[in-house]
Amino acid sequence: MVARQYHPPWFSVAPMMDWTNNHFRTLARLISKHAWLYTEMIAAETIVYQKDNLDRFLAFTPEQHPIVLQLGGNNLENLAKATQLANPYGYDEINFKFALICGCPSPKVAGHGCFGVSLMLDPKFVAKAMSVIAANTNVPVSVKCRIGVDDHDSYNELCDFIYQVSSQSPTRHFIIHARKALLNGISPADNRKIPPLKYEYFFALQRDFPDLRFTINGGINGVDEVNAARTEGAHGVMVGRAAYHNPWNTLGHVDTEVYGAPHSDLSRRQVLEQYQVYGDSILGKYGLNRPNVRDVVKPILGLFHCEPGNGLWKRKADAAFQHCTGRAVACGFDGVALFVLLALCKLSRTLKAFFEETLVAIPNSVLDSTVAEAPSSCIDKFANSKNLLPPPYTTSEQEILYAEML
């Protein structure tokens, strides 16, 4: 399998809609060579219906390996077709995610049916979906899920789900977001904050399913907490928003602190020089103004998190984005003419010109410094979880009989 040539997925960056696109993954790989990267969740129907435009959704540079494609969907035929269409791109794993996407406004999801965490209540379908995906690829498959849904949040119900999916499909890797999901109308953002984290469920799964591999996700904000989870026995750790909002101080420590690589002399200036080459090569690649400078710059807006000059740099960036708008309005353009002018203006601006205009706000000492010393270990975040473990899971005779009959 392709994935075996890389370091294990001890650290991975969580898939995030409209965030973990090609631009962010390019930046992430420039900072960390070993972190496992995930695509945004892509609906199977998007891949099937856009089969003549697949590069826009599936293409990535070889440097992004190891990389996992995350699929969503509730139609087995489309999941099979999407997997087949994705195979030539050479992903290292395919993940099936339970996401809060009913009514999601993202164009990658909207219009493709209602699916998401409610599928946790249908492990038989999930097992079929995983079997279909696995049958159409030669790379490993995995599931990303919550620990429960609404009132279906007991540890035994979670174990029933894991047991049925793993016994009825080739799935051996589960990524566990250690919160349940609430389907009572709260937003996806609130679903990331309101349900309490129950790390004890995660560690209990590792106890009760020793033949499976589990990655912990949810509320983990830096490599100190990553290593704390791994010290407590986590097979892998997935970090989301911390990696996106503060990539330098999160991803910058992964190779040395998680994978034991030698310290790097890489600076943010060097990262931006390489990212500029990528950015200028991709501008307008998928038609007029797709992507534009704003799209390409978005992932690097957290590169100077809490550093001197960060606020001024962001104000300069915003002014640069607004520059074309101001010129067009001042010249009296409106309607279609204004739209075309704005598109051409953004398309003509290069990332090189953007950096020349904005990076004067960042001191050279910040641009040229290497990653600072890693923060001290957060030893208490998971230690108490072992004291809260639920009783061991016991598979019922009916479930065993059902699994053997399949």
XYZ file of C-alpha atoms in Angstrom:
406
model
C 0.000 0.000 0.000
C 1.212 3.462 -0.853
C 0.831 4.760 2.710
C 3.495 2.413 4.090
C 6.379 4.450 2.711
C 5.573 7.356 5.046
C 5.845 7.883 8.760
C 2.781 6.698 10.722
C -0.110 9.157 11.109
C 0.869 10.123 14.648
C -0.104 13.696 13.754
C -2.680 14.732 11.181
C -4.399 17.966 10.228
C -8.161 17.676 10.412
C -10.234 18.091 7.250
C -12.074 21.429 7.380
C -14.579 22.635 4.811
C -13.348 25.614 2.764
C -10.067 25.600 4.714
C -7.938 22.514 4.039
C -7.831 23.106 0.296
C -4.807 22.908 -1.989
C -3.566 26.323 -0.859
C -3.491 25.484 2.832
C -2.080 22.005 2.249
C 0.750 23.516 0.199
C 1.575 25.862 3.075
C 1.283 23.069 5.639
C 3.658 20.822 3.739
C 6.225 23.615 3.445
C 6.252 23.815 7.248
C 5.944 20.117 8.137
C 7.240 17.262 6.017
C 5.673 14.460 8.067
C 2.187 15.613 9.161
C -0.627 13.743 7.460
C -2.863 16.076 5.471
C -6.553 15.709 4.618
C -8.603 17.233 1.846
C -11.785 19.082 2.577
C -14.768 16.762 2.709
C -15.857 16.267 -0.907
C -19.310 14.903 -1.662
C -19.177 11.788 -3.838
C -21.776 13.381 -6.104
C -19.469 16.330 -6.743
C -16.791 14.008 -8.075
C -19.244 11.988 -10.159
C -20.985 14.997 -11.696
C -17.741 16.930 -12.234
C -15.842 14.075 -13.862
C -14.735 16.355 -16.707
C -13.351 18.886 -14.210
C -11.766 16.589 -11.641
C -8.444 18.399 -11.302
C -10.206 21.320 -9.681
C -11.380 19.057 -6.855
C -8.844 16.238 -6.662
C -5.473 17.347 -8.038
C -2.584 17.998 -5.667
C 1.174 18.284 -5.926
C 3.381 15.257 -5.136
C 4.889 17.150 -2.211
C 1.569 16.926 -0.338
C 2.002 13.206 0.403
C 0.993 11.675 2.746
C -2.516 12.892 1.997
C -5.990 11.475 2.653
C -9.085 12.037 0.534
C -12.208 12.544 2.604
C -15.474 11.502 0.980
C -19.060 12.083 2.089
C -22.274 10.682 0.704
C -25.243 8.385 1.209
C -25.433 6.737 -2.213
C -23.392 3.551 -2.540
C -23.199 3.700 -6.322
C -21.847 7.235 -6.267
C -19.361 6.369 -3.521
C -18.062 3.550 -5.720
C -17.808 5.779 -8.791
C -16.172 8.610 -6.854
C -13.573 6.229 -5.446
C -12.781 4.904 -8.918
C -12.443 8.420 -10.320
C -10.154 9.434 -7.452
C -7.809 6.445 -7.765
C -5.575 7.873 -10.521
C -4.702 10.834 -8.276
C -2.832 8.581 -5.872
C -4.240 9.416 -2.449
C -2.689 7.498 0.442
C -5.967 6.734 2.209
C -9.684 7.336 1.736
C -11.707 8.498 4.712
C -15.479 8.436 5.080
C -16.651 11.231 7.341
C -19.732 11.903 9.399
C -20.065 15.672 9.112
C -22.740 18.127 10.166
C -23.604 18.966 6.593
C -27.372 18.902 6.279
C -28.104 22.346 4.882
C -24.408 23.135 4.558
C -23.887 26.265 2.425
C -20.652 25.048 0.854
C -20.927 24.587 -2.944
C -19.071 21.289 -2.552
C -21.971 19.915 -0.530
C -25.128 21.923 -1.201
C -27.642 20.145 -3.414
C -26.194 16.690 -2.837
C -28.688 15.382 -0.314
C -28.764 15.235 3.457
C -26.149 13.062 5.079
C -23.950 13.340 8.117
C -23.650 12.290 11.732
C -27.121 10.715 11.667
C -25.489 7.874 9.729
C -23.972 6.817 13.066
C -27.419 5.432 13.811
C -27.140 3.182 10.758
C -23.909 1.195 11.155
C -25.126 -1.380 8.625
C -25.130 1.287 5.905
C -21.760 2.650 7.033
C -20.287 -0.850 6.825
C -21.675 -1.226 3.303
C -20.267 2.166 2.326
C -16.835 1.270 3.671
C -16.929 -2.080 1.891
C -17.843 -0.370 -1.373
C -15.059 2.192 -1.010
C -12.506 -0.490 -0.080
C -13.557 -2.689 -2.997
C -12.804 0.120 -5.430
C -9.377 1.163 -4.179
C -6.118 -0.445 -3.098
C -5.310 2.045 -0.317
C -6.461 1.883 3.318
C -9.881 3.202 4.295
C -10.972 4.871 7.516
C -14.008 6.388 9.230
C -14.251 9.729 11.046
C -17.107 9.959 13.527
C -18.364 11.509 16.761
C -18.885 9.560 19.989
C -22.666 9.757 19.670
C -25.711 11.600 18.390
C -28.240 13.414 20.608
C -29.472 10.943 23.241
C -27.700 8.044 21.553
C -24.526 8.851 23.440
C -23.758 5.917 25.722
C -20.401 4.199 25.498
C -22.071 0.894 24.642
C -23.872 2.474 21.677
C -20.555 3.847 20.401
C -18.998 0.415 20.781
C -21.891 -1.199 18.946
C -21.206 1.143 16.046
C -17.461 0.458 16.015
C -17.996 -3.285 16.354
C -20.533 -3.541 13.547
C -18.588 -1.370 11.091
C -15.263 -3.099 11.770
C -16.728 -6.618 11.681
C -18.751 -6.039 8.511
C -16.174 -4.086 6.483
C -12.391 -3.833 6.028
C -12.284 -0.675 8.203
C -9.462 -0.810 10.762
C -8.879 2.879 11.432
C -11.371 5.126 13.226
C -10.861 8.843 13.833
C -12.876 9.741 16.905
C -14.033 13.314 17.532
C -14.529 13.008 21.284
C -17.803 14.963 21.373
C -21.288 13.835 20.553
C -23.250 15.703 17.888
C -26.431 17.612 18.587
C -28.974 17.630 15.769
C -31.418 20.044 17.381
C -30.645 22.932 15.057
C -27.447 24.315 16.564
C -24.740 25.388 14.156
C -21.684 23.330 13.212
C -19.593 25.893 15.115
C -21.621 25.324 18.289
C -21.352 21.568 17.765
C -17.590 22.011 18.063
C -17.944 23.770 21.436
C -21.151 22.926 23.316
C -21.074 19.108 23.629
C -18.486 18.221 26.281
C -15.344 16.347 25.372
C -15.222 12.783 26.648
C -11.679 11.623 26.056
C -12.346 8.643 28.323
C -14.529 7.150 25.576
C -11.601 7.300 23.165
C -9.160 5.559 25.489
C -11.798 2.973 26.364
C -12.173 2.160 22.661
C -8.444 1.463 22.460
C -8.807 -0.850 25.468
C -11.828 -2.708 24.109
C -10.787 -2.945 20.438
C -7.041 -3.713 20.573
C -6.955 -4.901 16.954
C -8.152 -1.543 15.609
C -6.327 1.774 15.244
C -7.796 4.970 16.688
C -6.940 8.642 16.188
C -8.173 11.170 18.737
C -9.654 14.511 17.636
C -11.311 17.442 19.366
C -10.015 20.248 21.596
C -6.326 19.556 20.945
C -4.408 22.788 20.372
C -0.686 22.120 20.070
C 2.123 19.568 19.928
C 2.405 19.523 23.723
C -1.142 18.200 23.895
C -0.468 15.883 20.944
C 2.435 14.301 22.790
C 0.403 14.162 26.004
C -2.282 12.153 24.174
C 0.313 9.858 22.672
C 1.934 9.379 26.091
C -1.450 8.173 27.325
C -1.516 5.663 24.470
C -3.312 7.359 21.565
C -2.329 5.738 18.278
C -2.699 9.041 16.436
C -3.770 12.631 17.089
C -5.673 14.969 14.777
C -5.486 18.761 15.186
C -7.860 21.157 13.427
C -8.216 24.886 13.925
C -4.967 25.366 15.823
C -3.071 24.117 12.765
C -4.956 26.527 10.506
C -5.025 29.659 12.667
C -1.473 29.295 13.993
C 0.377 27.108 11.469
C 3.914 28.233 12.310
C 3.721 27.452 16.017
C 1.676 24.284 15.530
C 2.946 22.590 12.383
C 6.426 23.996 12.909
C 6.979 21.657 15.868
C 5.497 18.487 14.395
C 8.555 17.059 12.656
C 10.909 17.541 15.606
C 8.632 17.042 18.614
C 6.352 14.303 17.256
C 8.502 12.503 14.681
C 11.964 13.128 16.159
C 13.463 14.831 13.092
C 16.462 17.164 13.529
C 15.703 20.826 14.154
C 15.223 22.792 10.944
C 16.640 26.207 10.098
C 13.510 27.008 8.088
C 12.247 30.585 8.414
C 8.936 32.177 7.550
C 10.652 34.182 4.833
C 11.766 30.955 3.162
C 8.282 29.494 3.484
C 6.745 32.581 1.854
C 9.295 32.557 -0.971
C 8.330 28.979 -1.824
C 4.630 29.659 -1.328
C 4.876 32.650 -3.674
C 6.118 30.406 -6.468
C 3.137 28.109 -5.926
C 0.671 30.985 -5.615
C 1.673 32.780 -8.781
C 1.553 29.504 -10.702
C -2.017 28.764 -9.605
C -3.688 32.180 -10.032
C -6.497 31.990 -12.579
C -5.799 28.328 -13.350
C -9.490 27.372 -13.259
C -10.923 30.266 -15.191
C -11.340 33.990 -14.723
C -10.501 34.900 -11.133
C -10.336 31.282 -9.917
C -8.382 31.286 -7.696
C -7.517 34.922 -7.038
C -4.949 36.488 -4.721
C -7.387 36.628 -1.809
C -8.024 32.870 -2.103
C -4.323 32.072 -2.136
C -3.448 34.470 0.679
C -6.186 33.252 3.044
C -4.209 30.285 4.491
C -1.186 32.422 5.397
C -3.134 35.015 7.393
C -2.235 33.137 10.595
C 1.462 32.769 9.813
C 2.433 35.674 12.087
C 0.045 34.842 14.919
C 0.841 37.020 17.978
C 4.032 38.369 16.369
C 5.047 42.054 16.149
C 3.573 43.645 13.025
C 0.812 41.032 12.620
C -2.041 43.514 13.007
C -0.514 46.049 10.628
C 0.222 43.325 8.080
C -3.414 42.179 8.100
C -4.603 45.769 7.650
C -2.261 46.180 4.692
C -3.515 42.886 3.276
C -7.110 44.026 3.572
C -6.253 47.346 1.907
C -4.578 45.473 -0.946
C -7.677 43.327 -1.429
C -9.874 46.432 -1.537
C -7.617 48.379 -3.899
C -9.270 47.251 -7.107
C -12.759 47.802 -5.719
C -11.964 51.386 -4.855
C -10.525 52.115 -8.286
C -13.475 50.589 -10.095
C -16.082 52.479 -8.064
C -14.164 55.725 -8.419
C -14.203 55.296 -12.194
C -17.996 54.920 -12.188
C -18.242 51.311 -13.328
C -21.318 49.322 -12.405
C -23.089 46.034 -13.124
C -21.366 43.547 -15.396
C -18.598 45.977 -16.294
C -17.696 46.341 -12.613
C -17.671 42.560 -12.136
C -15.387 42.039 -15.120
C -13.058 44.845 -14.079
C -12.774 43.504 -10.541
C -12.065 40.009 -11.827
C -9.377 41.198 -14.222
C -7.851 43.412 -11.575
C -7.563 40.614 -9.035
C -6.308 38.235 -11.695
C -3.565 40.603 -12.815
C -2.214 41.108 -9.282
C 0.542 38.606 -8.448
C 1.382 37.139 -5.092
C 4.850 38.633 -5.481
C 3.349 42.114 -5.789
C 1.081 41.452 -2.816
C 4.008 40.453 -0.623
C 6.051 43.467 -1.719
C 3.155 45.717 -0.732
C 2.339 44.132 2.624
C 5.306 42.347 4.200
C 7.034 45.638 5.020
C 4.835 45.504 8.140
C 6.664 42.444 9.501
C 10.075 42.977 11.134
C 13.001 41.121 9.584
C 13.640 39.486 12.947
C 10.261 37.767 12.666
C 10.593 36.859 9.002
C 14.041 35.325 9.470
C 13.635 33.571 12.817
C 13.250 29.809 12.994
C 10.585 27.984 14.990
C 10.871 28.789 18.696
C 11.276 26.152 21.366
C 8.258 23.916 21.734
C 5.931 24.619 24.673
C 6.224 22.470 27.771
C 4.139 19.319 27.902
C 0.511 19.667 28.981
C 0.551 16.575 31.195
C -2.885 16.974 32.769
C -5.107 17.186 29.683
C -5.654 13.436 29.296
C -4.244 11.915 32.461
C -7.560 11.921 34.313
C -9.334 10.231 31.400
C -7.923 6.878 32.480
C -9.692 7.306 35.823
C -13.037 7.869 34.099
C -13.081 4.879 31.764
C -16.497 3.275 31.332
C -16.850 -0.461 32.049
C -15.447 -2.755 29.352
C -17.648 -3.385 26.356
C -19.108 -6.845 25.962
C -20.446 -7.841 22.578
C -23.868 -9.434 22.824
C -24.443 -12.936 21.480
C -27.002 -11.539 19.050
C -24.447 -9.147 17.567
C -21.848 -11.886 17.194
C -24.385 -14.160 15.477
C -25.446 -11.306 13.188
C -21.861 -10.561 12.206
C -21.145 -14.243 11.478
C -24.193 -14.487 9.225
C -22.947 -11.677 6.922
